[in-house]
Every structure is written in C-alpha cells, then in structure tokens.
Coordinates of C-alpha atoms and ligand atoms in Angstrom, one line a residue:
M209 CA 75.6 97.2 117.2
E210 CA 77.2 100.9 116.8
I211 CA 78.9 102.3 119.8
T212 CA 79.4 106.1 120.1
G213 CA 82.4 106.5 122.5
R214 CA 86.2 105.2 122.5
R215 CA 84.8 101.9 123.7
S216 CA 81.7 99.2 121.7
Q217 CA 79.2 97.4 124.1
E218 CA 79.1 95.4 121.3
V219 CA 81.1 94.2 118.7
Y220 CA 81.4 93.4 114.8
D221 CA 83.5 89.6 113.7
V222 CA 84.4 92.3 110.9
V223 CA 84.1 96.1 109.3
G224 CA 83.8 96.7 106.0
I225 CA 85.9 99.4 104.9
G226 CA 84.0 100.5 101.0
F227 CA 81.1 98.6 99.2
G228 CA 82.4 98.3 96.0
P229 CA 82.0 94.8 94.2
S230 CA 84.4 93.0 96.5
N231 CA 83.1 94.0 99.6
L232 CA 80.0 93.4 97.9
S233 CA 80.5 89.9 97.1
L234 CA 82.0 89.2 100.6
A235 CA 78.6 90.8 102.5
I236 CA 77.8 87.5 100.2
A237 CA 79.8 85.1 101.0
L238 CA 79.7 86.1 105.1
E239 CA 75.4 86.1 104.5
E240 CA 75.7 82.7 103.2
H241 CA 77.9 81.4 105.5
G242 CA 75.4 82.3 107.8
E243 CA 72.8 80.0 106.4
S244 CA 74.8 77.7 106.9
T245 CA 75.4 77.7 110.8
P246 CA 72.2 80.1 111.9
E247 CA 73.3 80.0 115.1
H248 CA 75.9 81.6 115.1
P249 CA 76.3 84.1 111.9
V250 CA 79.5 86.6 111.8
R251 CA 78.4 89.7 112.5
A252 CA 80.0 92.6 109.7
H253 CA 79.0 95.2 108.6
F254 CA 79.9 98.0 106.1
F255 CA 80.5 101.6 105.7
E256 CA 80.5 103.4 101.9
R257 CA 81.3 106.7 101.7
Q258 CA 79.2 107.1 98.2
P259 CA 75.9 109.0 99.2
T260 CA 74.3 105.2 97.4
F261 CA 75.9 102.1 95.5
G262 CA 77.7 103.7 92.5
W263 CA 81.0 101.9 90.9
H264 CA 82.2 103.5 88.5
R265 CA 79.9 105.8 87.5
N266 CA 82.1 108.2 85.7
M267 CA 83.0 106.0 83.1
L268 CA 79.2 104.2 82.2
L269 CA 80.2 105.3 78.6
P270 CA 76.9 104.0 76.1
S271 CA 77.4 101.1 75.2
T272 CA 80.4 100.6 76.6
T273 CA 80.7 96.8 77.5
M274 CA 82.4 94.4 80.5
Q275 CA 86.0 93.1 80.0
I276 CA 85.0 89.7 82.1
S277 CA 82.5 87.0 81.5
F278 CA 79.1 87.7 83.0
L279 CA 80.1 84.4 84.7
K280 CA 82.9 86.0 86.5
D281 CA 80.0 87.8 88.7
L282 CA 79.8 88.3 92.7
A283 CA 79.4 85.2 93.4
T284 CA 78.5 82.0 91.1
F285 CA 82.4 81.1 91.1
R286 CA 82.5 80.5 94.5
N287 CA 79.0 79.0 94.6
P288 CA 76.9 77.7 91.8
M289 CA 73.6 78.2 93.9
S290 CA 74.2 81.3 94.7
R291 CA 70.6 84.0 94.7
Y292 CA 72.8 86.2 93.7
S293 CA 74.6 85.5 91.1
F294 CA 74.0 87.3 87.7
I295 CA 72.2 84.7 86.1
S296 CA 69.4 85.1 89.2
Y297 CA 69.5 88.5 88.7
L298 CA 68.6 88.3 85.2
H299 CA 65.9 86.0 86.0
A300 CA 64.4 88.7 88.6
S301 CA 64.4 91.1 86.1
N302 CA 62.3 88.8 83.5
R303 CA 65.6 89.1 80.9
L304 CA 67.3 85.7 81.5
V305 CA 66.1 84.5 78.0
Q306 CA 66.7 87.2 76.1
F307 CA 70.2 87.5 77.9
V308 CA 71.1 83.8 76.2
N309 CA 69.0 84.9 72.6
N310 CA 72.9 87.7 72.8
Q311 CA 74.7 85.1 73.0
D312 CA 77.5 87.3 74.1
F313 CA 79.3 86.4 77.4
F314 CA 79.8 90.2 77.9
P315 CA 77.4 92.7 79.2
T316 CA 76.9 96.4 79.0
R317 CA 78.8 98.4 81.8
Q318 CA 75.3 100.0 81.5
E319 CA 73.3 96.1 82.8
F320 CA 76.4 95.0 85.1
H321 CA 76.1 98.3 87.4
Q322 CA 72.6 96.8 87.3
Y323 CA 73.4 93.9 88.5
L324 CA 75.9 94.9 91.3
E325 CA 72.6 98.0 92.5
W326 CA 70.1 94.8 92.2
A327 CA 72.7 92.9 94.5
A328 CA 73.3 96.1 96.8
A329 CA 69.5 96.9 97.3
G330 CA 69.3 93.0 99.2
L331 CA 72.0 93.8 101.1
S332 CA 71.2 97.1 102.3
D333 CA 71.0 96.1 105.9
R334 CA 74.9 95.6 106.7
V335 CA 75.8 99.0 104.8
T336 CA 75.5 102.3 105.9
Y337 CA 76.0 104.8 103.2
G338 CA 77.3 108.5 103.0
A339 CA 80.2 107.3 105.7
E340 CA 84.0 107.4 105.5
V341 CA 86.4 105.7 106.8
T342 CA 89.3 108.4 108.2
S343 CA 90.9 106.2 110.2
I344 CA 91.8 102.4 112.0
R345 CA 93.9 102.1 115.8
P346 CA 94.1 98.8 117.9
V347 CA 92.5 99.0 121.4
T348 CA 94.8 98.5 124.0
E349 CA 94.1 97.1 126.9
A350 CA 97.2 97.7 130.3
G351 CA 98.6 95.0 130.6
A352 CA 96.8 92.7 127.7
P353 CA 100.1 90.4 125.6
T354 CA 97.9 90.7 123.2
C355 CA 95.7 93.0 121.5
D356 CA 92.3 91.5 119.3
L357 CA 90.0 94.6 119.2
L358 CA 90.6 97.5 115.6
E359 CA 88.9 100.6 116.8
V360 CA 87.0 102.4 113.8
E361 CA 85.9 105.9 112.8
V362 CA 83.6 107.1 110.7
R363 CA 82.3 109.8 109.5
G364 CA 79.2 111.4 108.2
S365 CA 77.8 112.8 104.8
D366 CA 76.8 115.3 108.3
G367 CA 80.2 116.2 109.0
T368 CA 79.3 113.2 112.7
T369 CA 82.2 111.1 113.5
R370 CA 81.6 108.2 115.4
V371 CA 83.4 104.5 116.2
V372 CA 82.9 101.2 116.4
A373 CA 84.5 98.4 116.9
A374 CA 85.4 94.9 115.4
H375 CA 88.1 92.0 115.2
N376 CA 88.3 92.4 111.7
V377 CA 88.7 95.1 109.2
V378 CA 89.0 94.0 105.4
V379 CA 90.0 97.6 103.6
S380 CA 88.6 97.1 99.7
T381 CA 88.6 101.4 99.0
G382 CA 89.7 100.4 95.5
L383 CA 92.2 102.4 92.6
V384 CA 92.8 105.6 93.2
P385 CA 92.9 107.6 90.2
R386 CA 96.6 109.3 89.0
L387 CA 96.9 112.4 87.3
P388 CA 101.0 113.2 86.1
D389 CA 102.9 115.1 88.5
G390 CA 102.3 119.3 88.1
V391 CA 99.1 118.2 87.4
T392 CA 94.9 119.1 88.7
S393 CA 92.0 118.8 87.9
D394 CA 89.4 121.0 87.3
E395 CA 86.3 122.3 85.2
R396 CA 89.0 121.8 81.7
V397 CA 91.1 119.8 83.3
W398 CA 89.1 116.2 83.8
H399 CA 90.8 112.4 84.8
S400 CA 88.6 109.9 83.1
S401 CA 86.8 108.9 86.4
E402 CA 85.2 112.5 86.9
F403 CA 84.2 112.4 82.8
L404 CA 81.0 112.0 83.2
S405 CA 79.8 114.6 85.4
R406 CA 82.7 117.1 85.0
F407 CA 81.0 116.2 80.5
R408 CA 77.6 117.0 81.9
A409 CA 78.1 120.2 84.0
R410 CA 79.4 121.7 80.3
D411 CA 77.8 123.2 77.5
P412 CA 78.5 120.3 74.7
E413 CA 78.3 123.4 72.7
T414 CA 81.1 125.3 74.2
L415 CA 84.0 122.6 73.2
K416 CA 84.3 123.3 69.9
S417 CA 88.8 121.1 70.7
V418 CA 89.3 118.5 73.1
A419 CA 91.4 116.0 73.7
V420 CA 92.1 112.4 75.1
V421 CA 95.3 111.4 77.1
G422 CA 96.8 107.1 77.2
A423 CA 96.3 104.5 75.0
G424 CA 94.5 102.8 77.8
Q425 CA 90.8 101.1 78.1
S426 CA 89.5 104.3 79.1
A427 CA 91.3 106.9 76.8
A428 CA 89.9 105.2 73.7
E429 CA 86.6 105.1 75.3
I430 CA 86.0 108.8 76.3
T431 CA 87.3 109.6 72.6
R432 CA 85.1 107.7 71.3
F433 CA 82.5 108.8 73.0
F434 CA 83.6 112.7 72.6
H435 CA 83.5 111.6 69.1
D436 CA 80.0 110.4 68.8
A437 CA 78.8 113.7 70.9
L438 CA 80.5 116.6 69.9
P439 CA 79.8 117.3 66.1
H440 CA 80.8 119.6 65.8
A441 CA 84.4 119.6 68.2
Q442 CA 88.1 118.9 66.9
V443 CA 88.7 115.6 68.6
S444 CA 92.1 114.3 69.6
A445 CA 93.9 111.9 71.2
V446 CA 97.5 111.9 72.9
V447 CA 99.0 108.7 72.2
P448 CA 102.5 107.6 74.2
S449 CA 102.3 104.4 71.9
Y450 CA 102.3 104.0 67.8
G451 CA 99.4 103.1 67.8
Y452 CA 96.4 101.9 70.3
A453 CA 97.6 97.7 71.7
I454 CA 94.9 95.9 72.1
A455 CA 94.2 94.0 75.7
D456 CA 94.9 90.1 74.6
D457 CA 91.7 88.2 76.7
T458 CA 92.4 84.7 74.5
P459 CA 92.2 81.9 76.6
F460 CA 95.9 80.6 77.8
A461 CA 96.6 84.3 78.1
N462 CA 93.7 84.2 80.5
Q463 CA 94.5 81.7 82.8
I464 CA 96.6 84.5 84.4
F465 CA 93.3 85.5 85.9
D466 CA 92.0 82.2 87.4
P467 CA 91.5 81.7 91.4
A468 CA 94.1 78.6 90.5
A469 CA 96.9 81.0 89.3
V470 CA 96.8 83.4 92.2
D471 CA 98.5 80.1 94.2
D472 CA 101.2 79.8 91.7
Y473 CA 102.0 83.9 92.0
Y474 CA 101.3 83.3 96.2
F475 CA 103.5 81.0 95.8
G476 CA 105.9 81.1 93.3
T477 CA 109.9 81.6 92.7
D478 CA 110.2 85.8 92.4
R479 CA 110.9 84.9 88.6
A480 CA 107.9 83.5 88.2
R481 CA 106.5 86.4 89.3
E482 CA 107.5 88.5 87.0
A483 CA 107.2 85.8 83.6
F484 CA 104.0 86.8 85.2
W485 CA 104.7 90.3 84.8
R486 CA 106.6 91.0 82.0
Y487 CA 104.5 88.7 79.4
H488 CA 100.6 89.2 80.8
R489 CA 100.3 92.8 82.1
N490 CA 98.8 93.5 78.1
T491 CA 96.1 91.5 80.1
N492 CA 95.2 94.6 81.7
Y493 CA 96.8 97.4 81.3
S494 CA 97.9 100.2 78.6
V495 CA 95.7 98.2 76.4
V496 CA 92.3 98.9 74.4
D497 CA 89.6 96.1 74.1
S498 CA 90.3 94.8 69.9
D499 CA 86.3 96.5 69.0
V500 CA 86.8 99.8 70.4
I501 CA 90.1 100.0 68.2
R502 CA 89.1 98.8 65.2
D503 CA 85.2 101.0 66.1
L504 CA 87.9 103.9 65.7
Y505 CA 90.3 103.5 63.3
R506 CA 87.6 102.9 60.6
R507 CA 86.4 106.2 62.0
A508 CA 89.0 108.1 61.2
Y509 CA 89.0 106.2 57.3
D510 CA 86.2 107.7 57.0
E511 CA 86.9 110.9 58.1
Q512 CA 89.7 110.2 55.5
V513 CA 87.6 109.1 52.5
R514 CA 84.9 112.0 52.9
G515 CA 88.1 114.7 53.3
S516 CA 86.6 115.8 56.5
R517 CA 89.1 115.1 59.7
R518 CA 88.5 116.5 62.9
L519 CA 89.7 113.1 64.7
H520 CA 93.2 113.4 64.9
F521 CA 95.6 110.5 66.8
R522 CA 99.0 112.0 68.2
N523 CA 101.1 108.4 68.4
L524 CA 104.4 108.9 70.1
T525 CA 103.3 112.1 72.3
R526 CA 103.2 112.4 75.8
V527 CA 102.0 115.9 78.3
E528 CA 104.7 118.2 78.8
E529 CA 103.2 121.1 80.2
V530 CA 99.5 122.2 81.2
R531 CA 98.9 125.9 81.4
R532 CA 95.3 127.6 82.0
A533 CA 94.9 130.1 79.5
G534 CA 91.5 132.1 79.0
G535 CA 87.9 130.3 79.4
G536 CA 90.3 127.0 77.7
T537 CA 93.8 125.2 78.7
R538 CA 97.6 125.1 76.5
V539 CA 99.0 121.9 76.1
A540 CA 102.4 121.6 75.4
L541 CA 103.0 118.0 73.7
R542 CA 106.8 116.8 73.0
S543 CA 106.5 114.0 70.1
L544 CA 109.0 111.1 70.9
L545 CA 109.8 110.6 67.3
D546 CA 111.5 114.0 66.2
D547 CA 111.9 115.8 69.8
R548 CA 109.6 119.0 68.3
T549 CA 107.2 120.1 70.4
E550 CA 103.1 121.2 69.8
E551 CA 100.7 123.2 71.2
L552 CA 97.0 122.7 71.5
H553 CA 93.9 125.2 72.5
V554 CA 91.7 122.8 74.1
D555 CA 88.6 123.7 75.9
A556 CA 88.3 120.1 77.8
L557 CA 91.7 117.9 78.6
V558 CA 90.5 114.6 79.5
F559 CA 92.9 112.8 81.4
A560 CA 93.4 109.1 81.2
T561 CA 96.3 108.4 82.2
G562 CA 95.6 105.3 85.0
Y563 CA 95.2 104.5 88.9
D564 CA 97.6 103.5 91.4
G565 CA 97.1 100.8 92.9
L566 CA 95.5 100.6 97.0
D567 CA 97.3 101.8 99.6
P568 CA 96.2 100.5 103.4
A569 CA 98.8 102.5 104.7
R570 CA 96.8 105.8 103.8
L571 CA 93.9 104.8 106.3
L572 CA 96.0 103.1 108.7
G573 CA 98.0 106.4 109.3
D574 CA 100.3 105.3 113.2
F575 CA 98.9 101.6 113.0
D576 CA 100.4 101.2 110.1
R577 CA 103.7 100.5 112.2
H578 CA 102.9 97.4 113.2
F579 CA 102.7 95.4 110.0
L580 CA 106.1 94.0 108.3
R581 CA 107.2 95.0 104.6
D582 CA 109.1 92.8 103.0
A583 CA 112.9 94.2 100.9
A584 CA 111.0 96.0 98.7
G585 CA 109.1 98.1 101.1
R586 CA 106.0 96.3 99.9
H587 CA 103.7 95.3 102.6
R588 CA 103.6 91.6 103.7
V589 CA 100.0 89.2 103.0
E590 CA 99.2 86.7 103.7
R591 CA 97.6 84.4 101.3
D592 CA 94.3 84.4 103.2
Y593 CA 95.3 88.5 102.3
R594 CA 95.4 89.5 105.3
L595 CA 98.1 91.7 106.5
V596 CA 101.4 90.2 108.0
S597 CA 101.3 91.9 111.9
T598 CA 103.6 92.4 114.5
P599 CA 103.3 89.0 116.5
D600 CA 101.2 91.2 119.6
L601 CA 98.4 92.1 117.2
T602 CA 95.6 89.2 117.0
C603 CA 93.1 91.1 115.3
G604 CA 92.9 91.3 111.5
V605 CA 94.1 94.4 108.5
Y606 CA 92.6 91.7 105.1
L607 CA 92.9 93.9 102.0
Q608 CA 90.7 93.4 98.5
G609 CA 92.7 95.1 96.3
G610 CA 96.6 96.4 96.2
T611 CA 97.4 93.2 96.4
E612 CA 99.1 92.7 92.9
H613 CA 102.8 92.5 94.4
T614 CA 101.7 88.9 96.4
H615 CA 98.3 87.8 94.7
G616 CA 99.0 88.5 91.1
L617 CA 97.2 90.4 88.4
S618 CA 93.4 89.8 89.6
S619 CA 93.9 91.6 92.5
A620 CA 92.9 95.2 91.3
L621 CA 90.1 93.1 88.9
L622 CA 86.9 91.7 89.1
S623 CA 87.9 88.1 87.7
N624 CA 88.3 86.5 91.5
I625 CA 86.6 88.5 93.8
A626 CA 83.6 85.9 94.9
V627 CA 86.6 83.5 95.1
R628 CA 88.6 85.6 97.4
S629 CA 85.8 86.9 99.0
G630 CA 85.2 83.6 99.8
E631 CA 88.6 82.9 101.6
I632 CA 88.3 85.7 103.3
A633 CA 85.1 84.9 104.5
D634 CA 86.5 81.7 106.0
S635 CA 89.9 83.3 107.2
I636 CA 87.6 85.3 109.4
V637 CA 85.8 82.4 110.8
L638 CA 88.9 80.2 111.1
R639 CA 90.8 82.4 112.6
R640 CA 87.4 83.4 114.8
T641 CA 86.5 80.3 116.2
E642 CA 90.8 79.3 116.6
R643 CA 90.2 83.1 119.6
E644 CA 87.2 81.4 121.0
L645 CA 88.6 78.1 121.6
D646 CA 92.4 79.8 122.5
R647 CA 89.3 82.2 125.6
R648 CA 87.6 78.1 126.4
G649 CA 91.4 76.8 127.5
P650 CA 92.4 73.3 126.8
V651 CA 89.7 71.2 128.5
Q652 CA 86.5 72.8 127.4
A653 CA 88.3 73.5 123.8
E654 CA 88.7 68.8 124.4
R655 CA 85.3 68.6 125.8
S656 CA 84.0 71.7 122.5
A657 CA 85.9 70.1 119.8
A658 CA 84.3 66.0 120.7
Ligands
FDA757 P1 85.8 99.7 93.8 O1 86.6 101.0 93.8 O2 85.2 99.6 93.1 O3 85.4 100.2 95.6 C1 85.9 101.1 96.3 C2 84.6 101.2 97.2 O4 85.0 102.1 98.3 C3 83.9 102.3 96.2 O5 82.6 102.4 96.4 C4 84.2 103.8 97.3 O6 83.8 105.0 97.3 C5 84.8 103.5 99.0 N1 85.6 104.0 99.6 C6 86.5 104.1 99.1 N2 87.0 104.9 99.9 C7 86.7 104.5 101.4 C8 87.0 105.6 102.5 N3 87.6 105.4 103.7 N4 85.6 104.8 103.2 C9 84.0 104.1 103.0 N5 84.5 103.5 101.7 C10 85.3 104.2 100.4 N6 87.3 94.7 86.1 C11 87.4 93.5 85.4 O7 87.1 93.2 86.2 N7 86.7 93.5 84.5 C12 85.9 94.9 84.0 O8 85.4 94.9 83.3 C13 86.0 96.2 84.8 N8 86.0 97.7 84.2 C14 86.4 98.5 84.6 C15 85.7 99.7 84.3 C16 86.7 101.3 85.0 C17 86.1 102.2 84.0 C18 87.4 100.9 85.8 C19 88.0 102.3 86.1 C20 88.3 100.1 85.6 C21 87.5 98.5 85.5 N9 87.8 97.3 86.0 C22 87.3 96.1 85.6 C23 89.0 97.5 87.2 C24 88.6 97.9 88.8 O9 89.5 97.7 89.9 C25 87.1 96.8 89.2 O10 85.8 96.5 88.4 C26 86.2 97.5 90.7 O11 86.2 98.3 91.0 C27 87.1 96.5 91.7 O12 86.2 96.3 92.5 P2 86.7 96.7 94.7 O13 85.0 96.7 95.4 O14 87.7 96.7 94.7 O15 86.7 99.0 94.3
NAP758 P1 96.2 102.5 82.1 O1 95.5 101.0 81.5 O2 96.8 101.9 83.4 O3 96.3 103.4 81.1 C1 97.0 104.7 81.0 C2 97.4 105.0 79.9 O4 98.0 106.5 80.1 C3 98.5 104.4 79.1 O5 98.5 104.3 78.0 C4 99.1 105.3 79.9 O6 101.0 105.4 78.7 C5 99.3 106.4 79.7 N1 99.8 107.3 80.4 C6 100.6 107.7 81.4 N2 101.1 108.7 81.8 C7 100.5 109.6 80.9 C8 101.4 110.8 80.5 N3 101.8 111.6 81.1 N4 101.3 111.6 79.3 C9 100.5 110.7 78.2 N5 100.3 109.1 78.7 C10 100.1 108.5 79.9 O7 94.2 103.4 83.1 P2 92.8 103.2 82.3 O8 92.5 102.7 80.5 O9 92.4 103.4 83.0 O10 92.6 101.3 83.1 C11 92.5 100.8 84.0 C12 91.8 99.4 84.5 O11 90.1 99.9 84.1 C13 92.3 98.5 83.9 O12 92.4 97.8 84.5 C14 90.5 98.9 82.3 O13 91.1 97.7 82.1 C15 89.5 99.4 82.9 N6 88.8 99.7 82.5 C16 87.6 99.6 82.2 C17 86.8 99.4 80.9 C18 85.3 98.9 80.6 O14 85.4 97.2 81.4 N7 84.5 98.7 79.7 C19 86.8 100.9 81.1 C20 87.6 101.8 81.1 C21 88.7 100.9 82.2 P3 102.1 104.3 79.4 O15 102.0 103.2 79.9 O16 103.0 105.4 78.5 O17 102.2 104.9 81.0

C-alpha cells in the first residue's frame, strides 16, 4: 500500500505517527473493529522512529512501579474481552496465578514494558520501526472544493524518504523533554529522559559526586537509583519545594482520570476546567508516590543515625547556572530561603525537570494554518480528538496527547488510552461511512441504508 512517488496507488484510512502505548492501543481498537466487520476493515499503518518498540526505556529503573492499575491497560476499559489485555499477557506468560498472589494493582514498569512489547509484537505487520515522520501535507486536486487526502513523508533509518497517503493521521508523538533555558545536555549533563543510556556510558567509579534537579517522580526515582548504584558517591537532590510533595492517588481525586471526566472537562465551563487544574494538578505534576518519598527520607535518617551523610537535600533551591569545568560541571544554586548562592562541583548532573506536551504544529509546519485556534492560541480540538480545521479539509488530523486544554488531565497519561483509542477508531469509521455515502449520492445512499 505504500507509495514511492508523490501520489499513491492505494490509500490508507489512517496513518499513525508514533507507536507508543497510545497508538498501540489504537492499532488494537482498529484490529478489533476489523474482526467485527471483516468485509470492510480499516486500512491502517503506523510509523515509529525507534528501531524497536520502547516505552521510556531510559527510565526503566529497578523496582519502579506503574502509576496506574494494571486494569488500565491497552484495551480492557474499551473491551474487557480483548486478547490484548494485561490479564491475557499474564496468562500467555504463565504468571497469572503468581501475579494475583502478589495482591498488587501496580506492576513494575519493567513488567508493564514487557506487556507492551508483547502486545506490539502481535501487531508487527502494521508498524514500520526506524521510520520518522518528517511532514504532513494536504493533497490538493486542481478545482476540487475540498481536500480529503494527506501525504505523510517518512524518513527511514537509512536516510531514504518515502511518502504514503491517508485520509487521516493520528499524531501520537509523546511528551517532549524540557531543560531550563540555556541548559543543553551532553555526557555530563543529562535530562531524565536519557538517564539510563547516559549512565551506562559512564564508568560508575568516576561518578563521585552527582546531583539531581527537580521534585517530581523522575527526580525522586533517579535520586534513589544513584544512592543504590553509587555507594561511594555524594548524592545531592536540588529540590525546588520545601520537600517532595505526595502524588494524590486517593479514590475521589482519582476520578479525574475516569473516562467520564473527559466529558465533564470538555463540555464544562472555563471555571470548571480551571478548578480541575487548581484542585488536582497534584495528582500528576511535581509530585512523588508516597512509598518513594518515605524510602528516601528513611535513607537520609539512617545516615544521620550512623553519622555519615552522603544523601543531601537542598530544599527551596533552584539551579541558576551550569558551567562545564574541566572533567566536571559547576552548578550555581540559589536558595529561596536567604537568596544566597552556592556552587556544587559534580561529575554528573541530571535535570528531571519534566516535559512539554505534544505540539502538532511541529509536524504540521505550513499545513498548520488550516487548523483553528482558541483565544489563547491553542489548537481547537473536537470531542473525538480531531483538530478543528477550515471547512475545505475533509481529511482528519487526530491527536493522542497535546489535548490537556480541551480533554483534561488524562491526555498525557495512560489512564484513558483504551477508551480514547476506541473513540478515535469509531470516529474514523463513522466519517469514512459518511464520505462513502456522500460519494454515492442521495439515491444510492438511501438504497444502501435500506
Ligand atoms: P509515548 O511518548 O510513549 O510514545 C510516542 C512515540 O512516538 C515514541 O515511541 C516516539 O519514539 C515516537 N515518535 C515521536 N516522534 C515521531 C515521529 N516524528 N515519527 C515517528 N515516531 C515518532 N502515565 C501513566 O498513566 N502511568 C504511568 O505509570 C506513567 N509512567 C511514566 C513514566 C515515565 C518515566 C514517563 C516519562 C511518563 C510516564 N507516564 C505514565 C506518562 C506517559 O506520557 C505515558 O505513559 C505514555 O508514554 C503516553 O503514551 P504515548 O504513546 O502517547 O507517548
Ligand atoms: P514533573 O512532574 O513535571 O516534575 C518536574 C520537576 O522539575 C518539578 O519539581 C519542577 O518544579 C522541577 N523543575 C522544573 N524546572 C526547574 C528548575 N529550573 N530548577 C529546579 N527545578 C525545576 O516531571 P517528571 O517527574 O519527569 O514527571 C513527568 C511525568 O512522568 C508524570 O506524569 C509522572 O507521573 C511520570 N513518571 C512516572 C514514573 C513511573 O511511572 N514510575 C516515573 C517517572 C515519571 P516546579 O514544580 O517548581 O516547576
């Protein structure tokens, strides 16, 4: 179905950009749709720039656990009978009984990664790895009033470029690592998203003093990892708050991740949306799971008892400046308590300073001017996650991620991916049916409906 020139011989109903959990979940929803209508399956293909499936591989630290229940997997909330559920994976791995004995809703990230790899392997004919989408553009026919076709340019790992055509694309390219202004990463200054590969590239013996910036889950997990992996090293945590704050995962607060909360957020008033953020940002951002907080505090206390401290917390402190110095890095820290600055000399400095949301404009380039924005300059998005476009476009650009302003807090998370993917699959199928009926004209459409 692929094309090598400007135009295609055959056209996909949908091309998925990125093959992380969101589009993997969409591939499953589309496959299960096809099983119910084998005579008219949705033609779909996915492109993933990584050479193989991988989900935040550089943060697969030992003992880290998922922040959602295993039941919020790729499919269960949409289709509890799916063969791609976490329970099916456990069964296929001969671990279902043992998993239940564990009595834990939250698997390790290692195990969930294995589950995702297992599911991705089942759909390998629908994805091309080592394939980065570099642009999306409309195909305009001379004289046609509307455009219902897109061209997607894909660069292979060997540098070759090809173009595929589709009626819809689903952009699911994930979070974008964020470093403070003026900071760039290298072999001594790392963002948390590159942590394990940077760490493995260094001889641990050369890491005698390390520092971690931030007070979110990534920062706390990396601080704990350093403390375990570098028993000879001084480990400093540069914490912008007075101390790590707890991630609220209690039942009432957790309701903001329910599928129904998407409607409440989407159709709610501006004041309602603002209240979601004011009251519940602490379910996800700049917060840490309680077991990790208690573990870190216990370690610091034990060192105090023993009288030899190497785990240091610099609270209410932010990074002012980073300077490369010989074989190490000098970090200027400013304390918010007394406004004094202090300089640390470290062998590795990790910025666990979070991520920016997905911004489709990066991929859309010039095509972005066809998509409407709200008064605050953000993309307008329909309830079915389709970008609102000028009326001349009948082709669709859907988002998985980048919709926190329209669909709420679960947009960048796994909580709702099964239901969201189902909604996107339904929308693509429904709009395809409408397009086909339009083409056939009113008389034939009536006959088909009868
Ligand atoms: P994700 O980022 O996973 O995948 C996007 C994919 O697109 C990537 O594989 C990327 O390579 C690919 N890509 C990007 N640009 C491309 C291009 N131009 N062409 C082709 N491919 C491209 N949430 C939660 O609910 N529970 C949890 O436990 C966690 N845990 C967690 C741990 C860590 C360390 C982080 C950083 C984040 C989480 N999250 C989370 C939140 C996280 O956003 C979520 O788990 C998923 O990664 C979202 O899946 P996506 O598929 O949307 O993005
Ligand atoms: P985050 O929650 O956004 O936290 C970023 C932290 O960096 C905040 O404490 C922020 O402080 C701080 N920061 C930003 N700029 C700074 C600066 N210049 N100086 C000092 N501090 C600065 O990011 P994250 O911890 O990477 O988490 C991102 C997502 O991944 C979340 O959804 C999280 O739950 C998820 N995650 C999950 C797991 C897991 O499943 N086990 C592991 C890691 C991450 P301010 O608040 O002051 O800006």
